[in-house]
Amino acid sequence: MTTVGIICIALLAVTGTLCLIRIVRGPTTLDRTVAADVFVAATAGAIGIEAAIGRHTTTLPIIVTLSLVGFLGSVSIARFAARDDGPSERTARDRKGSS
């Protein structure tokens, strides 16, 4: 169990490092958002593995809170990015066709 836990933690550390690189270098806001969401998921996974190795359940609220924050952050940024400044080309075409 310890060997598997160490391997999992090492893989999650690599994942976290690559996510941090993408957050810093990401060309768009959505790339950074996806990398941050994966980073939060990897952190929650690492805390879960630590809880499994240590055989305790005291970190369960932390995992639930991290998951909720990651989800709400991703959804709010996606909604913000999807908002248009004006009518889209399709909306303008639909208005011309229905008039």
Short mmCIF file of N, CA and C in Angstrom, two decimals:
data_model
loop_
_atom_site.label_atom_id
_atom_site.label_comp_id
_atom_site.label_asym_id
_atom_site.label_seq_id
_atom_site.Cartn_x
_atom_site.Cartn_y
_atom_site.Cartn_z
N MET A 1 0.82 -1.20 0.00
CA MET A 1 0.00 0.00 0.00
C MET A 1 0.86 1.25 0.00
N THR A 2 1.95 1.23 0.71
CA THR A 2 2.81 2.40 0.78
C THR A 2 3.47 2.68 -0.57
N THR A 3 3.89 1.64 -1.26
CA THR A 3 4.54 1.82 -2.56
C THR A 3 3.56 2.41 -3.57
N VAL A 4 2.35 1.92 -3.57
CA VAL A 4 1.33 2.43 -4.48
C VAL A 4 1.02 3.89 -4.14
N GLY A 5 0.94 4.20 -2.87
CA GLY A 5 0.68 5.58 -2.44
C GLY A 5 1.79 6.52 -2.87
N ILE A 6 3.02 6.09 -2.73
CA ILE A 6 4.16 6.93 -3.14
C ILE A 6 4.14 7.16 -4.64
N ILE A 7 3.85 6.12 -5.41
CA ILE A 7 3.78 6.27 -6.87
C ILE A 7 2.66 7.23 -7.25
N CYS A 8 1.50 7.10 -6.60
CA CYS A 8 0.37 7.99 -6.90
C CYS A 8 0.69 9.43 -6.54
N ILE A 9 1.30 9.65 -5.39
CA ILE A 9 1.67 11.00 -4.99
C ILE A 9 2.70 11.59 -5.96
N ALA A 10 3.65 10.77 -6.42
CA ALA A 10 4.64 11.26 -7.37
C ALA A 10 3.98 11.65 -8.70
N LEU A 11 3.04 10.84 -9.16
CA LEU A 11 2.34 11.18 -10.41
C LEU A 11 1.49 12.43 -10.25
N LEU A 12 0.86 12.58 -9.10
CA LEU A 12 0.08 13.80 -8.86
C LEU A 12 0.97 15.02 -8.71
N ALA A 13 2.18 14.84 -8.20
CA ALA A 13 3.13 15.96 -8.13
C ALA A 13 3.55 16.40 -9.52
N VAL A 14 3.78 15.44 -10.41
CA VAL A 14 4.10 15.78 -11.80
C VAL A 14 2.93 16.50 -12.45
N THR A 15 1.72 16.00 -12.20
CA THR A 15 0.52 16.64 -12.73
C THR A 15 0.40 18.07 -12.23
N GLY A 16 0.63 18.27 -10.94
CA GLY A 16 0.56 19.61 -10.38
C GLY A 16 1.60 20.54 -10.97
N THR A 17 2.80 20.04 -11.18
CA THR A 17 3.85 20.85 -11.78
C THR A 17 3.50 21.26 -13.20
N LEU A 18 3.00 20.32 -13.99
CA LEU A 18 2.62 20.63 -15.36
C LEU A 18 1.44 21.61 -15.40
N CYS A 19 0.51 21.47 -14.45
CA CYS A 19 -0.62 22.40 -14.38
C CYS A 19 -0.15 23.80 -14.03
N LEU A 20 0.79 23.91 -13.11
CA LEU A 20 1.31 25.23 -12.75
C LEU A 20 2.03 25.88 -13.93
N ILE A 21 2.73 25.08 -14.71
CA ILE A 21 3.38 25.62 -15.91
C ILE A 21 2.33 26.12 -16.89
N ARG A 22 1.24 25.37 -17.06
CA ARG A 22 0.18 25.79 -17.98
C ARG A 22 -0.53 27.04 -17.46
N ILE A 23 -0.68 27.14 -16.14
CA ILE A 23 -1.32 28.33 -15.58
C ILE A 23 -0.46 29.57 -15.85
N VAL A 24 0.83 29.44 -15.74
CA VAL A 24 1.73 30.58 -15.97
C VAL A 24 1.84 30.90 -17.45
N ARG A 25 1.97 29.89 -18.30
CA ARG A 25 2.23 30.12 -19.72
C ARG A 25 1.00 30.08 -20.60
N GLY A 26 -0.15 29.67 -20.06
CA GLY A 26 -1.35 29.46 -20.86
C GLY A 26 -1.69 30.64 -21.76
N PRO A 27 -1.94 30.40 -23.03
CA PRO A 27 -2.19 31.53 -23.92
C PRO A 27 -3.55 32.20 -23.69
N THR A 28 -4.53 31.47 -23.19
CA THR A 28 -5.85 32.07 -22.99
C THR A 28 -6.32 31.86 -21.55
N THR A 29 -7.34 32.60 -21.20
CA THR A 29 -7.91 32.47 -19.87
C THR A 29 -8.53 31.10 -19.67
N LEU A 30 -9.15 30.56 -20.71
CA LEU A 30 -9.78 29.25 -20.58
C LEU A 30 -8.74 28.14 -20.38
N ASP A 31 -7.57 28.26 -21.01
CA ASP A 31 -6.50 27.30 -20.77
C ASP A 31 -6.05 27.35 -19.31
N ARG A 32 -5.92 28.54 -18.80
CA ARG A 32 -5.53 28.70 -17.40
C ARG A 32 -6.61 28.15 -16.47
N THR A 33 -7.86 28.34 -16.83
CA THR A 33 -8.96 27.84 -16.01
C THR A 33 -8.97 26.32 -15.95
N VAL A 34 -8.79 25.69 -17.08
CA VAL A 34 -8.76 24.22 -17.12
C VAL A 34 -7.57 23.70 -16.32
N ALA A 35 -6.42 24.36 -16.46
CA ALA A 35 -5.24 23.93 -15.71
C ALA A 35 -5.46 24.10 -14.20
N ALA A 36 -6.11 25.19 -13.80
CA ALA A 36 -6.39 25.40 -12.38
C ALA A 36 -7.38 24.36 -11.86
N ASP A 37 -8.35 24.01 -12.68
CA ASP A 37 -9.32 22.99 -12.28
C ASP A 37 -8.65 21.63 -12.12
N VAL A 38 -7.77 21.28 -13.03
CA VAL A 38 -7.03 20.01 -12.93
C VAL A 38 -6.10 20.04 -11.71
N PHE A 39 -5.51 21.20 -11.44
CA PHE A 39 -4.64 21.33 -10.27
C PHE A 39 -5.42 21.11 -8.98
N VAL A 40 -6.61 21.69 -8.90
CA VAL A 40 -7.44 21.50 -7.70
C VAL A 40 -7.85 20.03 -7.57
N ALA A 41 -8.18 19.39 -8.69
CA ALA A 41 -8.54 17.97 -8.65
C ALA A 41 -7.35 17.12 -8.22
N ALA A 42 -6.16 17.44 -8.70
CA ALA A 42 -4.96 16.70 -8.31
C ALA A 42 -4.65 16.90 -6.83
N THR A 43 -4.88 18.12 -6.34
CA THR A 43 -4.66 18.39 -4.92
C THR A 43 -5.66 17.59 -4.07
N ALA A 44 -6.91 17.57 -4.48
CA ALA A 44 -7.91 16.79 -3.76
C ALA A 44 -7.56 15.30 -3.79
N GLY A 45 -7.07 14.83 -4.93
CA GLY A 45 -6.63 13.43 -5.02
C GLY A 45 -5.46 13.13 -4.11
N ALA A 46 -4.51 14.06 -4.03
CA ALA A 46 -3.35 13.85 -3.15
C ALA A 46 -3.78 13.83 -1.69
N ILE A 47 -4.71 14.70 -1.33
CA ILE A 47 -5.20 14.69 0.05
C ILE A 47 -5.95 13.39 0.33
N GLY A 48 -6.71 12.91 -0.65
CA GLY A 48 -7.41 11.63 -0.50
C GLY A 48 -6.45 10.47 -0.35
N ILE A 49 -5.37 10.47 -1.10
CA ILE A 49 -4.38 9.40 -0.99
C ILE A 49 -3.70 9.46 0.38
N GLU A 50 -3.41 10.67 0.84
CA GLU A 50 -2.81 10.82 2.17
C GLU A 50 -3.75 10.29 3.25
N ALA A 51 -5.06 10.55 3.08
CA ALA A 51 -6.03 10.05 4.05
C ALA A 51 -6.12 8.53 4.00
N ALA A 52 -6.00 7.95 2.82
CA ALA A 52 -6.05 6.49 2.70
C ALA A 52 -4.81 5.84 3.31
N ILE A 53 -3.66 6.46 3.10
CA ILE A 53 -2.44 5.91 3.68
C ILE A 53 -2.45 6.05 5.19
N GLY A 54 -2.90 7.23 5.68
CA GLY A 54 -2.93 7.46 7.12
C GLY A 54 -4.13 6.83 7.82
N ARG A 55 -5.07 6.32 7.05
CA ARG A 55 -6.27 5.66 7.57
C ARG A 55 -7.07 6.55 8.52
N HIS A 56 -7.37 7.76 8.02
CA HIS A 56 -8.22 8.66 8.80
C HIS A 56 -9.18 9.39 7.87
N THR A 57 -10.27 9.87 8.43
CA THR A 57 -11.31 10.52 7.63
C THR A 57 -11.44 12.01 7.96
N THR A 58 -10.52 12.56 8.67
CA THR A 58 -10.64 13.97 9.07
C THR A 58 -10.45 14.93 7.92
N THR A 59 -9.89 14.49 6.82
CA THR A 59 -9.66 15.39 5.68
C THR A 59 -10.80 15.37 4.68
N LEU A 60 -11.84 14.61 4.94
CA LEU A 60 -12.97 14.55 4.01
C LEU A 60 -13.63 15.92 3.79
N PRO A 61 -13.85 16.73 4.81
CA PRO A 61 -14.41 18.07 4.54
C PRO A 61 -13.52 18.94 3.68
N ILE A 62 -12.22 18.77 3.80
CA ILE A 62 -11.29 19.55 2.97
C ILE A 62 -11.43 19.13 1.51
N ILE A 63 -11.54 17.84 1.26
CA ILE A 63 -11.69 17.35 -0.11
C ILE A 63 -13.00 17.84 -0.72
N VAL A 64 -14.08 17.78 0.05
CA VAL A 64 -15.38 18.24 -0.45
C VAL A 64 -15.33 19.74 -0.75
N THR A 65 -14.72 20.52 0.13
CA THR A 65 -14.61 21.96 -0.07
C THR A 65 -13.76 22.28 -1.29
N LEU A 66 -12.65 21.60 -1.45
CA LEU A 66 -11.81 21.81 -2.64
C LEU A 66 -12.57 21.49 -3.93
N SER A 67 -13.30 20.41 -3.92
CA SER A 67 -14.07 20.03 -5.11
C SER A 67 -15.13 21.07 -5.43
N LEU A 68 -15.82 21.57 -4.41
CA LEU A 68 -16.84 22.59 -4.61
C LEU A 68 -16.24 23.89 -5.13
N VAL A 69 -15.13 24.32 -4.56
CA VAL A 69 -14.48 25.55 -5.00
C VAL A 69 -13.98 25.41 -6.44
N GLY A 70 -13.40 24.26 -6.77
CA GLY A 70 -12.94 24.04 -8.14
C GLY A 70 -14.08 24.07 -9.14
N PHE A 71 -15.19 23.41 -8.79
CA PHE A 71 -16.34 23.38 -9.69
C PHE A 71 -16.94 24.77 -9.86
N LEU A 72 -17.17 25.47 -8.77
CA LEU A 72 -17.79 26.79 -8.86
C LEU A 72 -16.87 27.79 -9.58
N GLY A 73 -15.58 27.68 -9.36
CA GLY A 73 -14.65 28.56 -10.06
C GLY A 73 -14.66 28.33 -11.56
N SER A 74 -14.66 27.09 -11.97
CA SER A 74 -14.67 26.77 -13.39
C SER A 74 -15.97 27.20 -14.05
N VAL A 75 -17.08 26.97 -13.38
CA VAL A 75 -18.37 27.35 -13.95
C VAL A 75 -18.50 28.86 -14.06
N SER A 76 -18.05 29.58 -13.05
CA SER A 76 -18.17 31.04 -13.10
C SER A 76 -17.28 31.64 -14.18
N ILE A 77 -16.10 31.13 -14.35
CA ILE A 77 -15.22 31.66 -15.41
C ILE A 77 -15.75 31.28 -16.78
N ALA A 78 -16.30 30.07 -16.92
CA ALA A 78 -16.88 29.67 -18.20
C ALA A 78 -18.08 30.54 -18.56
N ARG A 79 -18.90 30.87 -17.58
CA ARG A 79 -20.05 31.75 -17.84
C ARG A 79 -19.59 33.15 -18.20
N PHE A 80 -18.55 33.63 -17.53
CA PHE A 80 -18.01 34.95 -17.82
C PHE A 80 -17.42 34.98 -19.23
N ALA A 81 -16.72 33.92 -19.63
CA ALA A 81 -16.09 33.88 -20.95
C ALA A 81 -17.13 33.73 -22.05
N ALA A 82 -18.26 33.10 -21.75
CA ALA A 82 -19.29 32.88 -22.77
C ALA A 82 -20.13 34.12 -23.03
N ARG A 83 -20.09 35.08 -22.12
CA ARG A 83 -20.88 36.30 -22.28
C ARG A 83 -20.34 37.12 -23.43
N ASP A 84 -21.23 37.52 -24.32
CA ASP A 84 -20.84 38.33 -25.49
C ASP A 84 -21.06 39.80 -25.18
N ASP A 85 -20.28 40.64 -25.87
CA ASP A 85 -20.46 42.09 -25.71
C ASP A 85 -21.66 42.58 -26.51
N GLY A 86 -21.95 41.93 -27.58
CA GLY A 86 -23.07 42.33 -28.43
C GLY A 86 -23.72 41.12 -29.04
N PRO A 87 -24.70 41.34 -29.90
CA PRO A 87 -25.36 40.19 -30.54
C PRO A 87 -24.39 39.46 -31.46
N SER A 88 -24.52 38.16 -31.48
CA SER A 88 -23.65 37.37 -32.33
C SER A 88 -24.13 37.43 -33.78
N GLU A 89 -23.33 36.90 -34.66
CA GLU A 89 -23.67 36.90 -36.08
C GLU A 89 -24.92 36.06 -36.32
N ARG A 90 -25.04 34.94 -35.62
CA ARG A 90 -26.20 34.07 -35.79
C ARG A 90 -27.48 34.77 -35.32
N THR A 91 -27.42 35.50 -34.22
CA THR A 91 -28.58 36.21 -33.70
C THR A 91 -29.02 37.28 -34.70
N ALA A 92 -28.08 38.01 -35.27
CA ALA A 92 -28.42 39.05 -36.24
C ALA A 92 -29.05 38.41 -37.50
N ARG A 93 -28.56 37.27 -37.93
CA ARG A 93 -29.12 36.58 -39.09
C ARG A 93 -30.53 36.09 -38.82
N ASP A 94 -30.74 35.57 -37.58
CA ASP A 94 -32.09 35.11 -37.21
C ASP A 94 -33.07 36.26 -37.18
N ARG A 95 -32.66 37.42 -36.75
CA ARG A 95 -33.55 38.57 -36.72
C ARG A 95 -33.92 39.03 -38.12
N LYS A 96 -32.98 38.98 -39.05
CA LYS A 96 -33.26 39.38 -40.43
C LYS A 96 -34.23 38.39 -41.08
N GLY A 97 -34.07 37.11 -40.77
CA GLY A 97 -34.93 36.10 -41.37
C GLY A 97 -36.35 36.13 -40.83
N SER A 98 -36.53 36.52 -39.57
CA SER A 98 -37.87 36.51 -38.99
C SER A 98 -38.64 37.80 -39.26
N SER A 99 -37.97 38.84 -39.73
CA SER A 99 -38.66 40.12 -39.97
C SER A 99 -39.46 40.12 -41.25
#
